[in-house]
Amino acid sequence: MLHIIIKPNLYQDSVSLMLMSNKLSGIEGVNQVSVMMGTPANIDIMKNTGMYTPELDKAAPSDLCIAIDAENGEIVSTVLEEVEQFLKNQATASASNKVEKVRTWDRAVKAMPDANLAVISIPGKYAAEEAMSALENGLHVFMFSDNVAIEDEKRIKDFAKEKGLIVMGPDCGTAVISGVPIAFSNVVNKGNIGVVGASGTGIQEVITLIDKMGAGISHALGTGGRDLSEEIEATTMLDGIRALANNADTEVVVVISKPPAPKVRGQVVALLANIGKPVVAIFMGEKPESNLPTIKFAHTLEEAAIMAVELAKGSKLEVAPEAALPADLGLAAGQTKIRGLYTGGTLAYEAATIMKESLHADKDNKHDEGYLLQYDGHEVIDLGDDMYTQGRPHPMIDGTTRFQFIEKAAKQSDVAVILFDLVLGYGSHEDMATPLSKVVKRAIAEAANEGRRLYFVGSICGTKNDPQGYDTQLKLMQEAGAIITDSNFSAVRTALHIIGHEVQVGSRELPVQEVDLPSVTVAAPSEELKQLLDSKPRVINIGLSSFADNLETEGSRVVQFDWRPVAGGNEKLRKILSILNKM
């Protein structure tokens, strides 16, 4: 039976509510619990998941809506007690937190007059407005929020450029500024390699590999996934490159992107060729055949990291050989397929690309939504895709969705390898290896009972200084029976080797080709952008309070903007107030 409880005017952030929903759904006697704010989009999610009654239509966007599918009324009371306890804990944690909290922009700026960065992680429909307010107050913007219209992204970035400011995002997952990890990011050594990337886990993979190889990062700037589109024309990417070109701490520049628009790619390469510093560029999906005099092109994220470290150190690295596998892999007849179950979208994209090349799949391989590869029984799935995160936490935060996919794949008799990633760092689950290792161990045992040898092959994207404890996470996964390699590329190679496909690692010494590129004057970045990179960022955090906690832990000064939807989320009234404020 479905029970609906609406608590008026009680705003909570979406990630906290998703995690609470998952926890409550695990109570015995509960079929499912959904706790969301009463926005129209959330009500639609409840409709699509069978957690709706017409009573929810009365809810305002600022109301807390609790839908409980439970066997009896006593269970409902238990769930509500847990909800109340959660809210009390949130209030207690908030009261004990040292980060100053404000409710308006005026108070935020007054609390930190020298703030230079706004970190925004609120629902996308409101994010553009808050970004404009941040820019009007002279702050650079890191926009974690997604579902922002591309027209708004263009408007925000054009306005930022006029003011000498940079906008990282929307849908920007990762940055590191002067050693401070922002949002979903890792704790990496300081060094002389600067990174600009249009992908979150792509940046994370490269900077953590650089860290493991004994080098370090000056800065890593995210751009958002659409920045290199024809509409946005690499506004953030180009400004980021100029900033690193003029940054005294940066001696090598790395650029990471999924395939950009051809015209935009040309603009980026032309600028990189003229910055006067050695460059490594990876446009994922491309298999480079030559380099330019000052630009080395990489094929994989691991290769990009190796090249960058070699340039930074001025010497060749000795890359450790792959771990040896037993001669007899013990696979049953018919076990020939790989299932890639990824939480990192760029890592999934890299896996799919390498597998297509090795399996000789059509480069334009058609696949269902949420999949990056479906070919001859092989699959690679990006579990962070929107279709898997509607009303659910991202799989880096909560492993439930991936655990379900693992259990399903492990039962399929043709599956030989389950390929996966484990992403550490701020923003991610505090100890993902504990529940994941249990699922892996159980799947291996169940396959063995059916006469099959099931391999789990993965890599850990993280460093020794990440809050989860790299060595602990590694040990848990290895004890569960998983093969953990040094990089995502190495994991994919190992998975393909198990099913009889070898991936050859080509020479990194490609021929240098002289190409007539337009001569580009590398204009100095604005004084505001130079200053952003000169010291630890001073942040006004708008949205997820956990981001503020992490920033403070890493030595940044932070003010928490305790954001609530304007006008209680009433869209018509919000627009009227917005117009009045501009008059």
Coordinates of C-alpha atoms in Angstrom, one line a residue:
M1 CA 0.0 0.0 0.0
L2 CA 1.2 3.5 -0.9
H3 CA 1.4 6.2 1.8
I4 CA 2.1 9.8 1.0
I5 CA 3.3 12.4 3.6
I6 CA 4.0 16.0 2.6
K7 CA 6.1 18.2 5.0
P8 CA 5.5 21.9 3.9
N9 CA 8.4 24.2 3.3
L10 CA 11.2 21.9 4.3
Y11 CA 14.0 22.1 1.6
Q12 CA 16.8 19.5 1.6
D13 CA 19.4 18.9 -1.1
S14 CA 18.7 16.1 -3.6
V15 CA 21.8 14.0 -2.9
S16 CA 20.9 13.7 0.8
L17 CA 17.4 12.8 0.0
M18 CA 18.4 10.1 -2.5
L19 CA 20.7 8.5 0.0
M20 CA 18.0 8.6 2.6
S21 CA 15.5 7.0 0.2
N22 CA 17.9 4.1 -0.4
K23 CA 18.6 3.6 3.3
L24 CA 14.8 3.7 4.1
S25 CA 14.0 1.2 1.3
G26 CA 16.2 -1.3 3.1
I27 CA 14.0 -1.4 6.2
E28 CA 12.3 -4.8 6.6
G29 CA 8.7 -4.7 5.5
V30 CA 9.3 -1.7 3.1
N31 CA 9.0 -2.3 -0.6
Q32 CA 10.2 1.1 -1.6
V33 CA 10.6 4.7 -0.3
S34 CA 11.0 7.8 -2.3
V35 CA 11.8 11.1 -0.6
M36 CA 12.0 14.1 -2.9
M37 CA 11.2 17.8 -3.1
G38 CA 7.8 18.5 -4.6
T39 CA 9.1 19.9 -7.9
P40 CA 7.1 19.1 -11.1
A41 CA 10.1 17.1 -12.4
N42 CA 10.3 15.0 -9.2
I43 CA 6.5 14.4 -9.2
D44 CA 7.0 13.0 -12.8
I45 CA 9.7 10.7 -11.5
M46 CA 7.4 9.4 -8.8
K47 CA 4.7 8.8 -11.5
N48 CA 7.2 6.9 -13.6
T49 CA 8.4 4.7 -10.7
G50 CA 4.9 3.9 -9.4
M51 CA 5.3 6.0 -6.2
Y52 CA 2.5 8.5 -7.1
T53 CA -0.9 9.4 -5.8
P54 CA -3.0 12.5 -6.7
E55 CA -2.2 13.8 -3.3
L56 CA 1.3 14.7 -4.5
D57 CA -0.2 17.3 -6.9
K58 CA -0.9 19.5 -3.9
A59 CA 2.8 19.7 -3.1
A60 CA 4.8 22.9 -3.7
P61 CA 8.4 22.7 -5.0
S62 CA 9.7 23.7 -1.5
D63 CA 7.7 20.9 0.2
L64 CA 9.3 17.6 1.3
C65 CA 7.4 14.7 -0.2
I66 CA 7.7 11.2 1.3
A67 CA 6.1 8.2 -0.6
I68 CA 6.2 4.9 1.3
D69 CA 5.2 1.6 -0.3
A70 CA 4.9 -0.6 2.8
E71 CA 3.0 -3.6 4.0
N72 CA 1.4 -2.0 7.1
G73 CA 0.9 1.2 9.0
E74 CA 3.5 0.3 11.7
I75 CA 6.2 0.2 9.1
V76 CA 5.1 3.6 7.9
S77 CA 5.6 4.9 11.5
T78 CA 9.1 3.4 11.6
V79 CA 10.0 5.0 8.3
L80 CA 8.8 8.4 9.5
E81 CA 10.8 8.1 12.7
E82 CA 13.9 7.5 10.6
V83 CA 13.1 10.5 8.5
E84 CA 12.7 12.7 11.6
Q85 CA 16.0 11.4 13.0
F86 CA 17.7 12.1 9.6
L87 CA 16.4 15.7 9.6
K88 CA 17.6 16.1 13.2
N89 CA 21.0 14.8 12.4
Q90 CA 21.2 17.2 9.4
A91 CA 20.3 20.1 11.7
T92 CA 22.8 19.0 14.3
A93 CA 25.6 18.6 11.7
S94 CA 24.7 22.0 10.3
A95 CA 24.8 23.7 13.7
S96 CA 28.2 22.2 14.6
N97 CA 29.8 23.0 11.2
K98 CA 32.3 25.9 11.3
V99 CA 31.5 27.1 7.8
E100 CA 29.6 30.3 8.0
K101 CA 26.1 30.1 6.4
V102 CA 24.1 32.8 4.6
R103 CA 20.9 33.0 2.8
T104 CA 21.4 35.9 0.3
W105 CA 24.1 37.2 -2.1
D106 CA 24.5 40.4 -0.2
R107 CA 25.3 38.5 3.0
A108 CA 27.6 36.1 1.2
V109 CA 29.7 38.9 -0.3
K110 CA 29.7 40.7 3.0
A111 CA 30.8 37.5 4.8
M112 CA 33.7 37.1 2.3
P113 CA 34.5 40.3 0.5
D114 CA 37.5 38.7 -1.2
A115 CA 35.7 35.6 -2.5
N116 CA 36.8 34.7 -6.0
L117 CA 35.0 31.5 -6.9
A118 CA 31.3 30.3 -6.7
V119 CA 30.7 26.6 -6.6
I120 CA 27.2 25.8 -7.8
S121 CA 25.4 22.5 -7.3
I122 CA 21.7 23.3 -7.3
P123 CA 19.0 22.0 -9.7
G124 CA 19.8 23.0 -13.2
K125 CA 16.7 25.1 -13.8
Y126 CA 18.0 27.6 -11.1
A127 CA 21.7 27.3 -11.7
A128 CA 22.1 29.8 -14.6
E129 CA 20.5 32.5 -12.6
E130 CA 22.8 32.0 -9.6
A131 CA 25.8 31.8 -12.0
M132 CA 24.9 35.2 -13.4
S133 CA 24.6 36.6 -9.8
A134 CA 28.1 35.2 -9.0
L135 CA 29.5 36.8 -12.2
E136 CA 27.9 40.1 -11.4
N137 CA 29.6 40.0 -8.0
G138 CA 33.0 39.4 -9.7
L139 CA 33.3 35.7 -8.9
H140 CA 34.5 32.9 -11.2
V141 CA 32.1 30.0 -11.5
F142 CA 32.4 26.3 -11.1
M143 CA 29.1 24.8 -12.1
F144 CA 28.5 21.2 -11.0
S145 CA 24.8 21.5 -11.9
D146 CA 23.6 19.8 -15.0
N147 CA 20.4 20.1 -17.1
V148 CA 21.3 23.7 -17.9
A149 CA 20.1 24.9 -21.4
I150 CA 22.9 25.3 -23.9
E151 CA 21.5 28.8 -24.6
D152 CA 22.0 29.7 -21.0
E153 CA 25.5 28.2 -21.0
K154 CA 26.4 30.4 -24.0
R155 CA 24.9 33.5 -22.3
I156 CA 26.7 32.9 -19.1
K157 CA 30.1 32.2 -20.7
D158 CA 29.9 35.3 -23.0
F159 CA 29.1 37.5 -20.0
A160 CA 31.9 35.9 -18.0
K161 CA 34.4 36.6 -20.8
E162 CA 33.3 40.3 -20.9
K163 CA 34.2 40.5 -17.2
G164 CA 37.5 38.6 -17.4
L165 CA 36.1 35.6 -15.5
I166 CA 35.9 31.9 -16.2
V167 CA 32.9 29.5 -16.0
M168 CA 33.8 25.8 -15.5
G169 CA 30.7 24.0 -16.5
P170 CA 27.8 23.4 -16.5
D171 CA 28.0 19.7 -15.7
C172 CA 31.6 20.1 -14.6
G173 CA 32.5 17.4 -12.2
T174 CA 36.2 18.1 -11.4
A175 CA 38.8 20.7 -10.8
V176 CA 41.9 21.2 -8.7
I177 CA 43.1 24.8 -8.1
S178 CA 46.3 25.4 -6.3
G179 CA 46.1 21.9 -4.7
V180 CA 42.5 22.2 -3.6
P181 CA 40.2 19.5 -5.1
I182 CA 36.7 20.8 -6.1
A183 CA 33.6 18.7 -6.2
F184 CA 34.4 15.1 -7.5
S185 CA 38.2 15.2 -7.3
N186 CA 41.2 13.6 -5.9
V187 CA 44.0 14.7 -3.5
V188 CA 47.1 14.9 -5.8
N189 CA 50.6 16.0 -5.3
K190 CA 51.5 19.5 -6.3
G191 CA 53.7 19.8 -9.4
N192 CA 54.3 21.4 -12.7
I193 CA 51.7 19.8 -15.0
G194 CA 48.5 21.8 -15.7
V195 CA 45.4 20.1 -17.1
V196 CA 42.3 21.5 -18.9
G197 CA 39.6 18.8 -19.5
A198 CA 36.1 18.5 -20.8
S199 CA 35.5 15.4 -18.8
G200 CA 35.3 14.7 -15.1
T201 CA 36.7 11.2 -14.7
G202 CA 39.0 11.8 -17.6
I203 CA 40.7 14.5 -15.6
Q204 CA 40.6 12.2 -12.5
E205 CA 42.2 9.3 -14.3
V206 CA 45.0 11.4 -15.7
I207 CA 45.8 13.4 -12.5
T208 CA 45.8 10.3 -10.3
L209 CA 48.1 8.4 -12.7
I210 CA 50.4 11.4 -12.8
D211 CA 50.4 11.3 -9.0
K212 CA 51.2 7.6 -8.9
M213 CA 54.1 8.1 -11.4
G214 CA 55.7 10.5 -8.9
A215 CA 54.8 13.9 -10.5
G216 CA 52.2 16.4 -9.6
I217 CA 49.6 18.9 -10.8
S218 CA 49.7 22.7 -10.7
H219 CA 46.0 23.1 -11.6
A220 CA 43.3 21.1 -13.3
L221 CA 40.5 23.1 -14.8
G222 CA 37.2 21.5 -16.0
T223 CA 35.2 23.0 -18.8
G224 CA 31.9 21.1 -18.9
G225 CA 31.0 18.5 -21.5
R226 CA 29.6 20.9 -24.1
D227 CA 32.3 23.5 -24.1
L228 CA 34.0 22.1 -27.3
S229 CA 30.7 22.1 -29.2
E230 CA 30.1 24.5 -32.2
E231 CA 27.6 26.5 -30.0
I232 CA 30.1 27.2 -27.2
E233 CA 33.3 27.2 -29.3
A234 CA 35.6 26.1 -26.5
T235 CA 35.2 29.3 -24.5
T236 CA 36.4 27.8 -21.2
M237 CA 39.0 25.5 -22.8
L238 CA 40.7 28.3 -24.7
D239 CA 40.7 30.6 -21.6
G240 CA 42.0 27.7 -19.5
I241 CA 44.9 27.1 -21.9
R242 CA 45.8 30.8 -21.9
A243 CA 45.8 30.8 -18.1
L244 CA 48.1 27.8 -17.9
A245 CA 50.4 29.2 -20.6
N246 CA 50.9 32.2 -18.4
N247 CA 51.1 30.4 -15.1
A248 CA 54.6 30.2 -13.6
D249 CA 53.8 27.0 -11.8
T250 CA 52.8 25.2 -15.0
E251 CA 55.6 23.8 -17.3
V252 CA 53.6 21.2 -19.2
V253 CA 50.0 21.5 -20.4
V254 CA 47.6 18.5 -20.9
V255 CA 44.3 18.8 -22.7
I256 CA 41.6 16.1 -22.4
S257 CA 38.4 16.0 -24.4
K258 CA 35.9 13.6 -26.0
P259 CA 35.6 14.3 -29.8
P260 CA 35.2 18.1 -30.3
A261 CA 33.5 19.8 -33.2
P262 CA 36.1 19.8 -36.1
K263 CA 36.2 23.6 -36.3
V264 CA 36.7 23.9 -32.5
R265 CA 39.4 21.2 -32.5
G266 CA 41.3 23.3 -35.0
Q267 CA 41.1 26.4 -32.8
V268 CA 42.3 24.5 -29.8
V269 CA 45.2 22.9 -31.6
A270 CA 46.3 26.2 -33.1
L271 CA 46.4 27.8 -29.7
L272 CA 48.2 24.9 -28.1
A273 CA 50.9 25.1 -30.9
N274 CA 51.6 28.7 -30.0
I275 CA 51.7 28.7 -26.2
G276 CA 55.5 28.1 -25.9
K277 CA 55.2 25.1 -23.6
P278 CA 55.2 21.4 -24.3
V279 CA 51.7 20.0 -24.7
V280 CA 50.0 16.6 -24.5
A281 CA 46.5 16.4 -26.0
I282 CA 44.0 13.5 -26.0
F283 CA 40.9 13.8 -28.1
M284 CA 39.3 10.5 -27.1
G285 CA 38.3 8.2 -29.9
E286 CA 41.1 9.4 -32.1
K287 CA 44.1 7.2 -32.9
P288 CA 46.9 9.6 -33.6
E289 CA 49.5 8.7 -36.3
S290 CA 51.8 11.7 -35.8
N291 CA 52.7 14.6 -33.5
L292 CA 53.2 18.3 -34.0
P293 CA 56.6 19.9 -33.0
T294 CA 55.3 21.0 -29.6
I295 CA 52.2 18.8 -29.2
K296 CA 52.2 15.1 -28.4
F297 CA 48.9 13.3 -29.2
A298 CA 47.9 10.5 -26.9
H299 CA 45.6 7.5 -27.6
T300 CA 44.6 6.6 -24.0
L301 CA 44.4 8.4 -20.7
E302 CA 47.3 6.4 -19.4
E303 CA 49.4 7.3 -22.3
A304 CA 48.6 11.0 -21.8
A305 CA 49.7 10.8 -18.2
I306 CA 53.0 9.0 -19.1
M307 CA 53.8 11.5 -21.8
A308 CA 53.1 14.4 -19.4
V309 CA 55.3 13.0 -16.7
E310 CA 58.1 12.3 -19.2
L311 CA 58.0 15.9 -20.4
A312 CA 57.8 17.2 -16.8
K313 CA 60.7 15.1 -15.7
G314 CA 62.8 15.3 -18.9
S315 CA 63.3 11.5 -18.9
K316 CA 61.6 8.3 -20.0
L317 CA 59.5 6.3 -17.6
E318 CA 59.9 2.6 -17.1
V319 CA 56.4 1.3 -17.2
A320 CA 55.7 -1.7 -15.1
P321 CA 54.7 -4.9 -17.0
E322 CA 51.2 -6.2 -16.8
A323 CA 50.5 -8.7 -14.1
A324 CA 50.8 -12.3 -15.3
L325 CA 47.7 -14.4 -15.6
P326 CA 47.6 -18.2 -15.3
A327 CA 48.1 -20.1 -18.5
D328 CA 44.8 -22.0 -17.9
L329 CA 42.2 -19.4 -17.4
G330 CA 39.6 -22.0 -16.6
L331 CA 36.8 -20.6 -18.6
A332 CA 33.8 -22.8 -19.5
A333 CA 32.7 -23.4 -23.0
G334 CA 30.9 -20.4 -24.4
Q335 CA 32.4 -17.9 -21.9
T336 CA 33.6 -15.3 -24.4
K337 CA 31.9 -12.0 -23.5
I338 CA 32.8 -8.8 -21.5
R339 CA 30.4 -6.7 -19.5
G340 CA 31.8 -3.2 -18.7
L341 CA 29.9 -1.7 -15.8
Y342 CA 31.2 1.8 -15.2
T343 CA 30.5 4.7 -12.9
G344 CA 32.8 7.1 -14.7
G345 CA 31.5 8.2 -18.1
T346 CA 34.9 9.0 -19.6
L347 CA 36.3 5.7 -18.3
A348 CA 33.4 3.9 -19.9
Y349 CA 34.0 5.8 -23.2
E350 CA 37.7 4.8 -23.2
A351 CA 36.8 1.1 -22.5
A352 CA 34.3 1.1 -25.3
T353 CA 36.7 2.7 -27.7
I354 CA 39.5 0.2 -27.0
M355 CA 37.2 -2.7 -27.2
K356 CA 35.8 -1.5 -30.6
E357 CA 39.3 -1.3 -32.0
S358 CA 40.3 -4.8 -30.6
L359 CA 37.1 -6.5 -31.6
H360 CA 37.0 -4.7 -35.0
A361 CA 33.6 -3.4 -34.4
D362 CA 32.1 -0.7 -36.5
K363 CA 33.4 2.7 -35.2
D364 CA 29.8 4.0 -35.5
N365 CA 28.5 1.0 -33.6
K366 CA 24.8 1.5 -32.8
H367 CA 23.8 1.0 -29.2
D368 CA 20.9 1.6 -26.8
E369 CA 20.7 4.6 -24.6
G370 CA 23.0 4.4 -21.6
Y371 CA 25.3 1.9 -23.5
L372 CA 28.6 2.9 -25.1
L373 CA 29.1 -0.5 -26.7
Q374 CA 26.8 -3.3 -27.8
Y375 CA 28.6 -5.6 -30.2
D376 CA 28.5 -9.4 -30.6
G377 CA 27.3 -9.9 -27.1
H378 CA 29.8 -7.5 -25.5
E379 CA 28.5 -4.5 -23.6
V380 CA 29.9 -1.3 -22.0
I381 CA 27.4 0.7 -19.9
D382 CA 27.8 4.2 -18.4
L383 CA 25.8 3.8 -15.2
G384 CA 26.2 7.5 -14.6
D385 CA 24.1 8.3 -17.6
D386 CA 20.9 10.3 -17.0
M387 CA 18.7 7.3 -17.7
Y388 CA 20.2 5.5 -14.7
T389 CA 20.3 8.4 -12.3
Q390 CA 16.7 9.7 -12.5
G391 CA 15.7 10.0 -8.9
R392 CA 18.8 8.0 -7.8
P393 CA 22.2 9.0 -6.6
H394 CA 25.1 8.9 -9.0
P395 CA 26.7 5.4 -8.9
M396 CA 30.0 6.9 -7.5
I397 CA 27.9 7.9 -4.4
D398 CA 25.6 4.9 -4.2
G399 CA 26.4 1.5 -5.6
T400 CA 22.9 0.0 -5.7
T401 CA 22.3 0.3 -9.4
R402 CA 25.7 -1.3 -10.3
F403 CA 25.2 -4.1 -7.8
Q404 CA 22.0 -5.0 -9.6
F405 CA 23.8 -5.0 -13.0
I406 CA 26.6 -7.2 -11.6
E407 CA 24.1 -9.7 -10.2
K408 CA 22.4 -9.9 -13.6
A409 CA 25.6 -10.2 -15.6
A410 CA 27.0 -12.8 -13.3
K411 CA 24.1 -15.1 -14.0
Q412 CA 24.7 -15.0 -17.8
S413 CA 26.5 -18.1 -18.9
D414 CA 28.4 -16.3 -21.8
V415 CA 30.0 -13.7 -19.6
A416 CA 33.7 -14.3 -18.8
V417 CA 34.7 -10.8 -17.5
I418 CA 33.0 -8.1 -15.7
L419 CA 35.0 -4.9 -16.2
F420 CA 34.6 -2.0 -13.7
D421 CA 36.0 1.1 -12.2
L422 CA 36.3 2.3 -8.6
V423 CA 36.6 6.0 -8.3
L424 CA 37.9 7.5 -5.1
G425 CA 38.3 11.1 -3.9
Y426 CA 36.0 13.8 -2.6
G427 CA 32.4 13.5 -3.7
S428 CA 32.5 9.7 -4.0
H429 CA 31.2 7.1 -1.6
E430 CA 33.3 7.1 1.6
D431 CA 34.0 3.3 1.4
M432 CA 32.7 1.8 -1.9
A433 CA 35.0 -1.2 -1.8
T434 CA 33.3 -2.7 1.3
P435 CA 29.8 -3.2 -0.3
L436 CA 31.3 -3.7 -3.9
S437 CA 33.7 -6.4 -2.7
K438 CA 30.9 -8.4 -1.1
V439 CA 28.9 -8.3 -4.3
V440 CA 32.0 -9.4 -6.3
K441 CA 32.8 -12.2 -3.9
R442 CA 29.3 -13.5 -4.0
A443 CA 29.1 -13.4 -7.8
I444 CA 32.4 -15.3 -8.2
A445 CA 31.2 -18.0 -5.8
E446 CA 27.8 -18.4 -7.4
A447 CA 29.4 -18.7 -10.9
A448 CA 31.8 -21.3 -9.5
N449 CA 28.9 -23.3 -8.1
E450 CA 27.6 -23.4 -11.7
G451 CA 30.9 -24.6 -13.1
R452 CA 32.0 -21.2 -14.5
R453 CA 35.1 -19.1 -13.7
L454 CA 34.0 -15.4 -13.6
Y455 CA 36.7 -12.7 -13.7
F456 CA 36.3 -9.2 -12.3
V457 CA 38.9 -6.8 -13.7
G458 CA 39.1 -3.2 -12.7
S459 CA 41.2 -0.3 -11.8
I460 CA 41.1 2.2 -8.9
C461 CA 41.1 5.9 -9.9
G462 CA 42.6 7.4 -6.8
T463 CA 45.6 8.3 -4.8
K464 CA 47.2 7.4 -1.5
N465 CA 46.0 10.7 0.0
D466 CA 42.3 10.3 -0.9
P467 CA 40.0 10.2 2.1
Q468 CA 38.8 6.6 1.4
G469 CA 42.3 5.1 1.8
Y470 CA 43.7 3.7 -1.4
D471 CA 45.5 0.8 0.1
T472 CA 42.4 -0.3 2.1
Q473 CA 40.2 -0.2 -1.0
L474 CA 42.7 -2.1 -3.0
K475 CA 43.1 -4.8 -0.4
L476 CA 39.3 -5.3 -0.1
M477 CA 38.9 -5.8 -3.8
Q478 CA 41.8 -8.1 -4.2
E479 CA 40.7 -10.2 -1.2
A480 CA 37.3 -10.5 -2.9
G481 CA 39.0 -12.1 -6.0
A482 CA 39.1 -9.1 -8.3
I483 CA 42.1 -8.4 -10.6
I484 CA 43.1 -4.7 -10.0
T485 CA 45.3 -3.1 -12.6
D486 CA 47.2 0.2 -12.6
S487 CA 44.9 2.0 -15.0
N488 CA 41.6 1.8 -16.9
F489 CA 43.5 1.0 -20.1
S490 CA 45.4 -1.8 -18.4
A491 CA 42.1 -3.2 -17.1
V492 CA 40.6 -3.2 -20.5
R493 CA 43.7 -4.9 -22.0
T494 CA 43.6 -7.5 -19.3
A495 CA 39.8 -8.2 -19.9
L496 CA 40.4 -8.6 -23.6
H497 CA 43.4 -10.9 -23.0
I498 CA 41.2 -13.2 -20.9
I499 CA 38.8 -13.7 -23.8
G500 CA 41.7 -14.2 -26.3
H501 CA 42.1 -10.7 -27.8
E502 CA 45.4 -8.9 -27.5
V503 CA 45.8 -5.1 -27.5
Q504 CA 49.1 -4.0 -28.8
V505 CA 50.6 -0.9 -27.2
G506 CA 52.0 1.3 -29.9
S507 CA 55.1 3.4 -29.7
R508 CA 54.7 6.8 -28.1
E509 CA 57.4 8.1 -30.4
L510 CA 55.2 9.0 -33.4
P511 CA 56.7 10.9 -36.3
V512 CA 56.6 14.7 -36.1
Q513 CA 54.6 16.3 -38.8
E514 CA 55.0 19.9 -39.8
V515 CA 51.6 21.4 -40.4
D516 CA 50.7 24.9 -41.5
L517 CA 48.7 26.1 -38.5
P518 CA 47.4 29.7 -38.2
S519 CA 49.7 31.9 -36.2
V520 CA 47.8 32.7 -33.0
T521 CA 48.7 35.5 -30.6
V522 CA 48.4 34.0 -27.1
A523 CA 46.8 36.9 -25.3
A524 CA 47.5 37.1 -21.6
P525 CA 44.6 35.9 -19.3
S526 CA 42.7 38.5 -17.4
E527 CA 44.1 39.7 -14.1
E528 CA 41.1 38.1 -12.4
L529 CA 41.9 34.7 -13.9
K530 CA 45.6 35.0 -13.1
Q531 CA 44.7 35.8 -9.5
L532 CA 42.4 32.7 -9.3
L533 CA 45.4 30.5 -9.9
D534 CA 47.8 32.4 -7.6
S535 CA 46.4 31.0 -4.3
K536 CA 43.8 28.6 -2.8
P537 CA 40.4 29.6 -4.0
R538 CA 38.1 31.6 -1.7
V539 CA 34.7 30.0 -2.2
I540 CA 31.0 30.8 -1.9
N541 CA 29.4 27.4 -2.1
I542 CA 25.9 27.3 -3.4
G543 CA 24.3 23.9 -3.0
L544 CA 25.7 20.7 -1.6
S545 CA 27.1 21.4 1.9
S546 CA 29.5 18.4 1.6
F547 CA 31.4 20.4 -1.1
A548 CA 31.9 23.2 1.4
D549 CA 33.2 20.7 4.0
N550 CA 35.7 19.2 1.6
L551 CA 36.9 22.6 0.5
E552 CA 37.5 23.7 4.1
T553 CA 39.3 20.4 4.8
E554 CA 41.7 21.2 2.0
G555 CA 42.5 24.7 3.3
S556 CA 40.1 26.9 1.3
R557 CA 38.1 29.6 3.1
V558 CA 34.4 28.9 2.4
V559 CA 31.0 30.6 3.0
Q560 CA 28.0 28.3 2.6
F561 CA 25.1 29.9 0.7
D562 CA 22.2 28.1 2.2
W563 CA 20.2 28.1 -1.0
R564 CA 16.4 27.7 -1.3
P565 CA 14.3 28.0 -4.4
V566 CA 13.2 31.6 -4.9
A567 CA 9.4 32.2 -4.2
G568 CA 9.2 28.7 -2.8
G569 CA 9.8 27.3 -6.3
N570 CA 6.8 29.0 -7.9
E571 CA 8.0 29.4 -11.4
K572 CA 5.8 32.3 -12.4
L573 CA 6.5 34.3 -9.3
R574 CA 10.2 33.5 -9.6
K575 CA 10.4 35.0 -13.1
I576 CA 8.5 38.1 -12.0
L577 CA 10.9 38.7 -9.1
S578 CA 13.9 38.1 -11.4
I579 CA 12.6 40.8 -13.8
L580 CA 11.9 43.2 -10.9
N581 CA 15.4 42.7 -9.5
K582 CA 17.0 43.8 -12.8
M583 CA 14.9 47.0 -13.1

